[in-house]
Tab-separated table of C-alpha atoms and ligand atoms in Angstrom:
chain	number	residue	atom	x	y	z
A	1044	MET	CA	18.539	10.773	-27.529
A	1045	GLY	CA	17.207	8.364	-25.779
A	1046	LYS	CA	15.497	7.982	-22.592
A	1047	THR	CA	16.056	9.821	-19.054
A	1048	TYR	CA	15.626	7.652	-15.525
A	1049	LYS	CA	15.388	9.365	-12.294
A	1050	ILE	CA	17.863	7.133	-10.353
A	1051	ALA	CA	17.771	7.563	-6.919
A	1052	VAL	CA	21.509	6.922	-5.514
A	1053	VAL	CA	21.132	5.015	-1.589
A	1054	ASN	CA	25.354	4.120	-0.668
A	1055	GLY	CA	24.007	2.935	2.608
A	1056	ASP	CA	27.545	1.858	4.896
A	1057	GLY	CA	30.454	0.541	5.360
A	1058	ILE	CA	31.454	-0.813	1.758
A	1059	GLY	CA	28.702	0.868	0.209
A	1060	ALA	CA	30.741	4.174	0.020
A	1061	GLU	CA	33.636	2.735	-2.703
A	1062	ILE	CA	31.155	-0.416	-4.862
A	1063	VAL	CA	27.991	2.084	-5.189
A	1064	PRO	CA	30.157	4.670	-7.209
A	1065	ALA	CA	32.299	1.455	-8.695
A	1066	GLY	CA	28.664	0.524	-10.397
A	1067	VAL	CA	27.644	4.020	-11.029
A	1068	SER	CA	30.671	4.440	-13.064
A	1069	VAL	CA	29.683	1.316	-15.044
A	1070	LEU	CA	25.934	2.413	-15.331
A	1071	ASP	CA	27.057	6.159	-16.852
A	1072	ALA	CA	29.516	4.402	-19.282
A	1073	VAL	CA	26.522	1.939	-20.896
A	1074	ALA	CA	24.366	5.038	-20.568
A	1075	THR	CA	26.627	6.758	-23.089
A	1076	LYS	CA	27.539	4.620	-25.174
A	1077	TYR	CA	23.434	3.795	-25.973
A	1078	GLY	CA	22.267	7.182	-25.610
A	1079	PHE	CA	20.457	6.960	-22.647
A	1080	LYS	CA	20.311	9.392	-19.825
A	1081	LEU	CA	20.613	8.883	-16.036
A	1082	ASP	CA	19.361	11.419	-13.836
A	1083	LYS	CA	21.134	10.826	-10.595
A	1084	GLN	CA	20.306	12.048	-6.705
A	1085	GLU	CA	22.492	10.487	-3.688
A	1086	PHE	CA	20.644	10.060	-0.787
A	1087	PRO	CA	22.929	9.857	2.639
A	1088	PHE	CA	20.433	7.413	4.449
A	1089	GLY	CA	21.395	4.162	6.605
A	1090	ALA	CA	23.121	4.098	10.184
A	1091	GLY	CA	25.378	6.584	9.603
A	1092	TYR	CA	22.466	9.254	8.813
A	1093	PHE	CA	20.871	7.274	12.091
A	1094	LYS	CA	23.954	8.294	14.372
A	1095	GLU	CA	23.140	12.199	13.362
A	1096	HIS	CA	19.202	12.245	13.324
A	1097	GLY	CA	17.912	9.048	15.192
A	1098	LYS	CA	16.640	7.709	12.524
A	1099	PHE	CA	17.630	5.479	9.621
A	1100	MET	CA	15.476	7.927	6.509
A	1101	SER	CA	14.518	11.182	6.524
A	1102	ASP	CA	10.608	11.580	7.275
A	1103	ASP	CA	9.724	12.571	3.666
A	1104	ALA	CA	12.301	9.957	2.764
A	1105	LEU	CA	9.587	7.370	0.810
A	1106	GLU	CA	7.354	10.112	-0.611
A	1107	THR	CA	10.501	11.678	-2.001
A	1108	LEU	CA	11.777	8.523	-3.715
A	1109	LYS	CA	9.062	7.088	-4.928
A	1110	LYS	CA	9.149	9.849	-7.408
A	1111	PHE	CA	12.178	7.675	-8.966
A	1112	ASP	CA	12.209	5.491	-11.462
A	1113	ALA	CA	14.703	3.104	-9.654
A	1114	ILE	CA	16.459	3.228	-6.472
A	1115	PHE	CA	20.213	2.102	-6.871
A	1116	PHE	CA	21.189	0.743	-2.991
A	1117	GLY	CA	24.244	-0.728	-1.291
A	1118	ALA	CA	23.792	-1.706	2.208
A	1119	VAL	CA	23.020	-0.074	5.512
A	1120	GLY	CA	24.064	-1.336	8.680
A	1121	LEU	CA	27.176	-0.750	11.024
A	1122	PRO	CA	28.690	-2.490	13.979
A	1123	GLU	CA	27.911	0.853	16.378
A	1124	VAL	CA	24.847	0.582	15.615
A	1125	ASP	CA	21.748	-1.846	16.738
A	1126	ASP	CA	21.832	-4.078	14.252
A	1127	THR	CA	17.731	-4.733	14.355
A	1128	LEU	CA	17.213	-1.731	12.939
A	1129	PRO	CA	18.787	-1.361	9.492
A	1130	ALA	CA	16.083	-4.222	8.361
A	1131	ARG	CA	13.156	-3.056	9.956
A	1132	ASP	CA	14.110	1.046	9.473
A	1133	TYR	CA	15.057	0.781	6.105
A	1134	THR	CA	15.623	-2.277	3.539
A	1135	PHE	CA	12.215	-4.030	4.494
A	1136	ARG	CA	10.423	-0.432	4.610
A	1137	VAL	CA	11.284	0.231	1.281
A	1138	ARG	CA	10.827	-3.133	-0.281
A	1139	THR	CA	7.045	-3.260	1.417
A	1140	SER	CA	6.037	0.402	1.158
A	1141	PHE	CA	6.870	0.075	-2.931
A	1142	GLU	CA	5.532	-3.276	-3.337
A	1143	GLN	CA	8.892	-4.996	-4.039
A	1144	TYR	CA	7.350	-7.968	-3.912
A	1145	VAL	CA	9.923	-10.018	-6.066
A	1146	ASN	CA	13.524	-10.576	-4.481
A	1147	TYR	CA	15.335	-11.501	-7.530
A	1148	ARG	CA	18.391	-13.067	-7.188
A	1149	PRO	CA	21.018	-14.671	-9.783
A	1150	VAL	CA	23.677	-17.074	-9.128
A	1151	LYS	CA	25.811	-18.248	-11.803
A	1152	LEU	CA	29.545	-18.875	-12.527
A	1153	PHE	CA	31.849	-16.551	-13.904
A	1154	PRO	CA	34.582	-17.660	-16.318
A	1155	GLY	CA	38.039	-17.472	-14.411
A	1156	VAL	CA	36.470	-17.848	-10.898
A	1157	GLU	CA	36.973	-20.847	-9.451
A	1158	SER	CA	33.758	-22.558	-7.117
A	1159	PRO	CA	34.451	-24.121	-4.335
A	1160	LEU	CA	32.369	-26.873	-5.943
A	1161	ARG	CA	35.574	-28.037	-7.898
A	1162	TYR	CA	33.727	-30.672	-10.144
A	1163	LYS	CA	31.450	-28.125	-11.593
A	1164	THR	CA	31.146	-25.460	-14.727
A	1165	GLU	CA	29.871	-22.495	-16.016
A	1166	LYS	CA	27.364	-24.636	-17.304
A	1167	ASP	CA	26.087	-26.087	-14.153
A	1168	ILE	CA	25.928	-23.212	-11.780
A	1169	ASP	CA	22.850	-20.703	-13.651
A	1170	PHE	CA	19.886	-19.891	-11.458
A	1171	VAL	CA	17.753	-17.696	-9.944
A	1172	VAL	CA	16.572	-17.490	-6.542
A	1173	VAL	CA	13.014	-16.124	-6.106
A	1174	ARG	CA	12.395	-14.903	-3.007
A	1175	GLU	CA	9.359	-13.442	-1.746
A	1176	ASN	CA	9.971	-9.952	-0.278
A	1177	ASN	CA	6.498	-8.691	1.631
A	1178	GLU	CA	5.236	-11.111	3.980
A	1179	GLY	CA	6.425	-14.950	5.129
A	1180	GLU	CA	8.334	-15.116	8.146
A	1181	PHE	CA	9.830	-11.314	8.253
A	1182	VAL	CA	6.424	-9.468	8.855
A	1183	GLN	CA	7.786	-8.327	11.927
A	1184	SER	CA	4.796	-9.323	13.479
A	1185	GLY	CA	5.435	-10.879	17.236
A	1186	LYS	CA	6.050	-9.811	20.845
A	1187	ILE	CA	8.848	-10.114	23.682
A	1188	MET	CA	7.174	-10.492	26.794
A	1189	HIS	CA	8.580	-10.795	30.117
A	1190	GLY	CA	11.975	-10.516	28.451
A	1191	ASP	CA	14.031	-10.376	31.898
A	1192	LYS	CA	11.832	-12.821	33.563
A	1193	PRO	CA	12.609	-16.245	34.314
A	1194	GLY	CA	8.705	-16.840	32.360
A	1195	GLY	CA	10.435	-14.457	29.185
A	1196	MET	CA	9.229	-15.491	26.478
A	1197	ALA	CA	8.680	-14.852	22.929
A	1198	MET	CA	7.125	-14.843	19.293
A	1199	ASP	CA	7.031	-14.250	16.115
A	1200	THR	CA	4.519	-14.878	13.432
A	1201	SER	CA	4.570	-15.543	10.085
A	1202	ILE	CA	1.902	-14.434	7.243
A	1203	PHE	CA	1.077	-15.593	4.140
A	1204	THR	CA	-1.647	-14.262	1.942
A	1205	ARG	CA	-3.036	-16.173	-1.044
A	1206	PHE	CA	-2.525	-12.562	-3.220
A	1207	GLY	CA	1.306	-12.816	-1.841
A	1208	ILE	CA	1.890	-16.504	-2.934
A	1209	GLU	CA	-0.197	-15.916	-6.146
A	1210	ARG	CA	1.612	-13.085	-7.268
A	1211	ILE	CA	5.247	-14.305	-6.777
A	1212	ALA	CA	4.262	-17.477	-8.027
A	1213	HIS	CA	3.271	-16.068	-11.420
A	1214	TYR	CA	6.311	-13.926	-11.823
A	1215	SER	CA	8.504	-17.394	-10.948
A	1216	PHE	CA	6.815	-19.294	-14.014
A	1217	LYS	CA	6.609	-16.317	-16.635
A	1218	LEU	CA	10.514	-15.873	-15.397
A	1219	ALA	CA	10.485	-19.584	-16.181
A	1220	ARG	CA	8.971	-19.334	-19.049
A	1221	LYS	CA	12.129	-16.713	-20.463
A	1222	ARG	CA	15.304	-18.892	-19.082
A	1223	ASN	CA	14.773	-22.913	-18.890
A	1224	SER	CA	11.089	-23.481	-18.283
A	1225	LYS	CA	11.518	-25.300	-15.234
A	1226	VAL	CA	10.283	-24.206	-11.477
A	1227	THR	CA	11.405	-25.442	-8.192
A	1228	ASN	CA	9.804	-24.597	-5.089
A	1229	VAL	CA	11.569	-24.303	-1.837
A	1230	THR	CA	9.060	-25.600	0.998
A	1231	LYS	CA	9.045	-27.047	4.187
A	1232	SER	CA	5.374	-27.895	4.300
A	1233	ASN	CA	6.193	-31.282	6.489
A	1234	THR	CA	6.772	-29.526	8.944
A	1235	LEU	CA	5.036	-26.302	8.882
A	1236	ILE	CA	2.381	-28.126	8.183
A	1237	ASN	CA	-0.063	-24.815	8.001
A	1238	SER	CA	1.803	-22.073	6.523
A	1239	LEU	CA	4.226	-23.717	4.116
A	1240	ALA	CA	1.161	-26.245	3.266
A	1241	TYR	CA	-0.570	-23.860	1.887
A	1242	TRP	CA	1.883	-22.246	0.346
A	1243	ASP	CA	2.712	-25.616	-1.343
A	1244	ARG	CA	-1.513	-25.377	-2.703
A	1245	VAL	CA	-1.515	-21.960	-3.883
A	1246	ILE	CA	1.876	-22.648	-5.680
A	1247	ALA	CA	0.044	-25.896	-7.343
A	1248	GLU	CA	-2.964	-23.666	-8.164
A	1249	VAL	CA	-1.078	-21.862	-10.349
A	1250	ALA	CA	1.364	-24.170	-11.749
A	1251	GLU	CA	-1.530	-25.383	-13.808
A	1252	GLU	CA	-1.812	-22.250	-15.442
A	1253	TYR	CA	1.603	-23.058	-16.825
A	1254	PRO	CA	1.594	-26.529	-18.577
A	1255	ASP	CA	4.694	-25.669	-20.685
A	1256	VAL	CA	6.919	-25.309	-17.480
A	1257	GLU	CA	7.516	-28.218	-15.668
A	1258	TYR	CA	7.255	-28.095	-11.637
A	1259	SER	CA	8.199	-29.431	-8.460
A	1260	LYS	CA	8.519	-28.843	-5.064
A	1261	MET	CA	12.069	-29.652	-2.738
A	1262	TYR	CA	12.270	-29.370	1.301
A	1263	ILE	CA	14.717	-26.058	1.979
A	1264	ASP	CA	17.066	-29.159	3.732
A	1265	ASN	CA	17.269	-31.196	0.927
A	1266	ALA	CA	17.902	-27.952	-1.574
A	1267	SER	CA	20.830	-26.681	0.307
A	1268	ALA	CA	22.423	-29.802	0.121
A	1269	SER	CA	21.626	-29.729	-3.500
A	1270	PHE	CA	23.234	-26.200	-3.403
A	1271	VAL	CA	26.060	-27.869	-3.017
A	1272	LEU	CA	25.982	-30.951	-4.832
A	1273	ARG	CA	24.009	-30.711	-8.054
A	1274	PRO	CA	23.358	-27.312	-8.452
A	1275	GLU	CA	22.400	-28.208	-12.039
A	1276	ILE	CA	19.389	-29.605	-11.265
A	1277	PHE	CA	17.754	-25.867	-10.661
A	1278	ASP	CA	16.708	-22.593	-12.813
A	1279	VAL	CA	14.031	-20.467	-10.882
A	1280	ILE	CA	13.948	-21.229	-7.639
A	1281	LEU	CA	10.768	-20.027	-5.696
A	1282	THR	CA	10.583	-19.684	-1.722
A	1283	THR	CA	10.109	-17.300	0.915
A	1284	ASN	CA	11.611	-15.019	2.415
A	1285	LEU	CA	13.611	-16.759	5.175
A	1286	PHE	CA	14.703	-19.323	2.899
A	1287	GLY	CA	14.865	-17.413	-0.286
A	1288	ASP	CA	17.703	-14.954	2.055
A	1289	ILE	CA	19.679	-18.004	3.233
A	1290	LEU	CA	19.741	-19.813	0.192
A	1291	SER	CA	20.890	-16.383	-1.793
A	1292	ASP	CA	23.428	-16.200	0.403
A	1293	LEU	CA	24.975	-19.959	-0.502
A	1294	GLY	CA	24.266	-18.922	-3.980
A	1295	GLY	CA	26.881	-16.565	-3.493
A	1296	ALA	CA	29.281	-19.079	-2.014
A	1297	ILE	CA	29.182	-21.663	-4.833
A	1298	MET	CA	29.413	-18.833	-7.261
A	1299	GLY	CA	33.083	-18.165	-5.409
A	1300	SER	CA	31.694	-15.183	-3.316
A	1301	LEU	CA	29.248	-13.545	-1.404
A	1302	GLY	CA	30.810	-10.385	-3.318
A	1303	LEU	CA	29.717	-11.064	-6.883
A	1304	GLY	CA	25.805	-11.799	-6.153
A	1305	GLY	CA	23.405	-9.104	-7.599
A	1306	SER	CA	19.959	-8.837	-7.052
A	1307	GLY	CA	16.689	-6.813	-7.622
A	1308	ASN	CA	13.892	-5.925	-5.319
A	1309	ILE	CA	11.498	-5.570	-7.944
A	1310	ASN	CA	7.528	-4.237	-8.253
A	1311	PRO	CA	6.610	-5.798	-11.698
A	1312	GLU	CA	3.941	-3.687	-12.766
A	1313	LYS	CA	5.815	-0.510	-11.893
A	1314	ASP	CA	3.613	1.103	-9.625
A	1315	PHE	CA	6.736	2.046	-7.606
A	1316	PRO	CA	10.114	2.274	-8.312
A	1317	SER	CA	12.491	-1.064	-7.458
A	1318	MET	CA	15.314	-1.112	-5.312
A	1319	PHE	CA	18.727	-2.938	-7.058
A	1320	GLU	CA	21.538	-3.941	-4.433
A	1321	PRO	CA	24.242	-6.632	-4.183
A	1322	ILE	CA	22.996	-9.367	-1.726
A	1323	HIS	CA	25.702	-9.076	0.832
A	1324	GLY	CA	25.736	-6.478	3.911
A	1325	SER	CA	27.656	-3.372	4.598
A	1326	ALA	CA	30.619	-5.517	5.440
A	1327	PRO	CA	32.491	-3.140	8.177
A	1328	ASP	CA	35.521	-5.848	8.322
A	1329	ILE	CA	36.676	-4.442	4.744
A	1330	ALA	CA	35.155	-1.097	4.362
A	1331	GLY	CA	37.632	1.567	3.709
A	1332	GLN	CA	40.732	-0.268	1.792
A	1333	ASN	CA	39.037	-0.142	-1.660
A	1334	ILE	CA	39.259	-4.061	-1.763
A	1335	ALA	CA	35.349	-5.228	-1.718
A	1336	ASN	CA	34.423	-6.964	-4.529
A	1337	PRO	CA	32.220	-4.510	-7.065
A	1338	ILE	CA	31.026	-7.564	-9.191
A	1339	GLY	CA	27.705	-7.735	-6.888
A	1340	GLN	CA	27.015	-4.047	-6.909
A	1341	ILE	CA	27.850	-3.985	-11.235
A	1342	TRP	CA	25.677	-6.801	-11.594
A	1343	SER	CA	22.641	-5.059	-9.893
A	1344	ALA	CA	23.261	-2.702	-12.523
A	1345	ALA	CA	22.475	-4.450	-15.013
A	1346	ILE	CA	19.357	-5.960	-13.419
A	1347	MET	CA	17.853	-2.553	-12.740
A	1348	LEU	CA	18.620	-1.699	-16.371
A	1349	ASP	CA	16.820	-4.670	-17.639
A	1350	HIS	CA	13.822	-3.864	-15.092
A	1351	LEU	CA	14.226	-0.596	-17.215
A	1352	GLY	CA	14.195	-1.793	-20.275
A	1353	GLU	CA	17.685	-1.293	-21.733
A	1354	THR	CA	18.502	-5.106	-22.321
A	1355	GLU	CA	20.870	-4.280	-24.520
A	1356	ALA	CA	23.050	-2.321	-22.133
A	1357	ALA	CA	22.178	-4.653	-19.206
A	1358	LYS	CA	23.854	-7.054	-21.798
A	1359	GLU	CA	26.625	-5.660	-22.177
A	1360	ILE	CA	27.813	-4.864	-18.246
A	1361	MET	CA	27.252	-8.721	-18.188
A	1362	ALA	CA	29.644	-9.296	-20.990
A	1363	GLY	CA	31.828	-6.483	-19.315
A	1364	ILE	CA	31.881	-8.844	-16.064
A	1365	GLU	CA	32.630	-12.140	-17.714
A	1366	ALA	CA	35.818	-10.653	-19.501
A	1367	THR	CA	36.666	-9.103	-16.370
A	1368	THR	CA	37.042	-12.215	-14.456
A	1369	ALA	CA	38.210	-14.425	-17.517
A	1370	LYS	CA	41.330	-12.116	-17.475
A	1371	GLY	CA	41.701	-12.979	-13.934
A	1372	ASN	CA	41.178	-9.677	-12.825
A	1373	LEU	CA	39.934	-10.430	-9.483
A	1374	THR	CA	39.402	-8.933	-6.111
A	1375	LYS	CA	41.348	-10.598	-2.544
A	1376	ASP	CA	37.488	-12.613	-1.782
A	1377	LEU	CA	38.263	-14.324	-4.719
A	1378	ARG	CA	42.718	-14.775	-4.422
A	1379	GLY	CA	43.222	-12.191	-6.800
A	1380	THR	CA	44.899	-8.461	-6.324
A	1381	ALA	CA	42.441	-6.161	-7.870
A	1382	SER	CA	41.231	-3.238	-6.404
A	1383	THR	CA	37.802	-2.098	-5.702
A	1384	SER	CA	38.041	0.528	-8.324
A	1385	GLU	CA	40.398	-1.358	-10.780
A	1386	VAL	CA	37.845	-4.179	-11.158
A	1387	ALA	CA	34.889	-1.029	-12.708
A	1388	GLU	CA	38.052	0.296	-14.178
A	1389	SER	CA	38.089	-2.691	-16.323
A	1390	VAL	CA	33.963	-3.266	-16.802
A	1391	VAL	CA	34.282	0.594	-17.484
A	1392	GLN	CA	37.112	-0.351	-20.064
A	1393	PHE	CA	35.659	-3.356	-21.872
A	1394	ILE	CA	32.231	-1.407	-22.277
A	1395	ASN	CA	33.745	2.072	-23.942
A	1396	ALA	CA	36.532	-0.255	-26.524
A	1397	THR	CA	33.491	-2.926	-27.898
A	1398	LYS	CA	31.550	-1.489	-30.449
A	1399	LEU	CA	27.954	-1.227	-30.155
A	1400	SER	CA	27.596	-3.573	-33.234
A	1401	THR	CA	29.052	-6.588	-31.744
A	1402	ILE	CA	26.878	-7.585	-28.951
B	801	NAI	P1	28.266	-8.878	5.182
B	801	NAI	O1	27.803	-9.407	3.665
B	801	NAI	O2	28.463	-7.867	5.321
B	801	NAI	O3	29.751	-9.911	5.010
B	801	NAI	C1	29.904	-10.861	5.323
B	801	NAI	C2	31.410	-11.240	4.651
B	801	NAI	O4	31.233	-11.192	3.611
B	801	NAI	C3	32.002	-10.291	5.346
B	801	NAI	O5	33.492	-11.305	5.853
B	801	NAI	C4	32.504	-9.729	4.121
B	801	NAI	O6	33.927	-9.428	4.481
B	801	NAI	C5	32.312	-10.563	3.147
B	801	NAI	N1	32.023	-9.798	2.127
B	801	NAI	C6	31.017	-8.832	1.669
B	801	NAI	N2	30.569	-8.237	0.706
B	801	NAI	C7	31.911	-8.619	0.076
B	801	NAI	C8	32.470	-7.259	-0.901
B	801	NAI	N3	31.825	-6.978	-2.212
B	801	NAI	N4	33.555	-8.081	-1.490
B	801	NAI	C9	34.310	-8.962	-0.294
B	801	NAI	N5	33.929	-9.460	0.550
B	801	NAI	C10	32.676	-9.283	1.132
B	801	NAI	O7	27.414	-9.415	6.189
B	801	NAI	P2	27.452	-9.257	7.931
B	801	NAI	O8	28.882	-9.129	8.357
B	801	NAI	O9	26.229	-10.633	8.254
B	801	NAI	O10	26.711	-7.877	7.975
B	801	NAI	C11	27.330	-6.628	8.197
B	801	NAI	C12	26.382	-5.561	8.291
B	801	NAI	O11	25.370	-5.596	6.690
B	801	NAI	C13	25.473	-5.704	9.340
B	801	NAI	O12	25.035	-4.410	10.038
B	801	NAI	C14	23.949	-5.928	8.842
B	801	NAI	O13	22.936	-5.997	9.512
B	801	NAI	C15	24.238	-5.706	7.521
B	801	NAI	N6	23.425	-5.938	6.571
B	801	NAI	C16	22.665	-5.395	5.869
B	801	NAI	C17	21.934	-6.297	3.974
B	801	NAI	C18	21.704	-4.994	3.536
B	801	NAI	O14	21.697	-3.564	3.312
B	801	NAI	N7	20.716	-5.132	2.207
B	801	NAI	C19	22.037	-7.255	3.600
B	801	NAI	C20	22.748	-8.322	5.306
B	801	NAI	C21	23.430	-7.384	6.104
B	802	MG	MG1	21.053	-11.286	3.796
């Protein structure tokens, strides 16, 4: 018998209740096939929980979640709940408390999915956005002063530390060694002449330790245009919390839909559980209709298994996603007619139908 992994399952809000179970069905299929066990426990945290209890998580939530190997998460946020709270009280809290300082966000064109970039193929769109996930622009250090008065003012301070920059840089260069040996630092040090100039300097120092990896730097404005015009130049993109947030949604768009993007909030040292979630939000506009695309959630399941060391099972999930899209089994966001559960079912069927030895 293989290993047992303790997985905390947090559906969150909106389409979370549909796509997370879709992802869990795929996880169960590969666990059975590859002989490992998933000891799952659900937690009802999110904006829905807030409406009932006045907080996004129970008071002992972090202590409890800490005992798990990983957190499989959908998204949080509801239109009727103050939208400054979900990130502060759930997502960022988990990411920072558990030192998930890497936000791993791959971008890839699947067979059978038409990218809006009509001249590009699967070979051209295949890279990873590595987003610094614990500091930078999103530390939420700032203040609104005299907000209601004519002299009102507001500020948010970005914080970049040598420690934080070095560890995300090392992660990125090591990742590049497993891919196509290329790191692009996406920055804006020409205008953010303190914080991002320091960011660049520390990364350049780390780059010297990886002479086998091609290193270059690009400004965020040019990088945004390049995502659309020449995505084939990218392999590993190393960038800050804010830039990574925006660029990975753009990555989702060039894949064909936000609903396709998977991600991991990773603590590489495994001192704490990591959290795996699609790149998009809770999509309240399409919740409850069984039409949300579950592929971002299912891809997140594959990234989770890869992190836990079940690499073969992770590869099989990816093969299952590709077989499903290649057949044209697509949800409405990709101009298809399949439901959330039909897409998940198709990935499960692929896993159940293929022999272990053929993968
Ligand atoms: P969103 O990502 O939820 O939705 C943006 C657009 O993409 C919508 O039109 C939606 O229908 C579509 N979409 C997203 N996921 C899809 C899927 N799986 N299949 C098909 N279509 C999909 O972003 P939005 O509307 O800005 O935010 C909605 C809520 O989600 C807010 O409360 C926001 O705070 C929250 N949010 C939560 C995140 C998290 O928990 N990590 C991340 C981003 C937003
Ligand atoms: Mg985002």
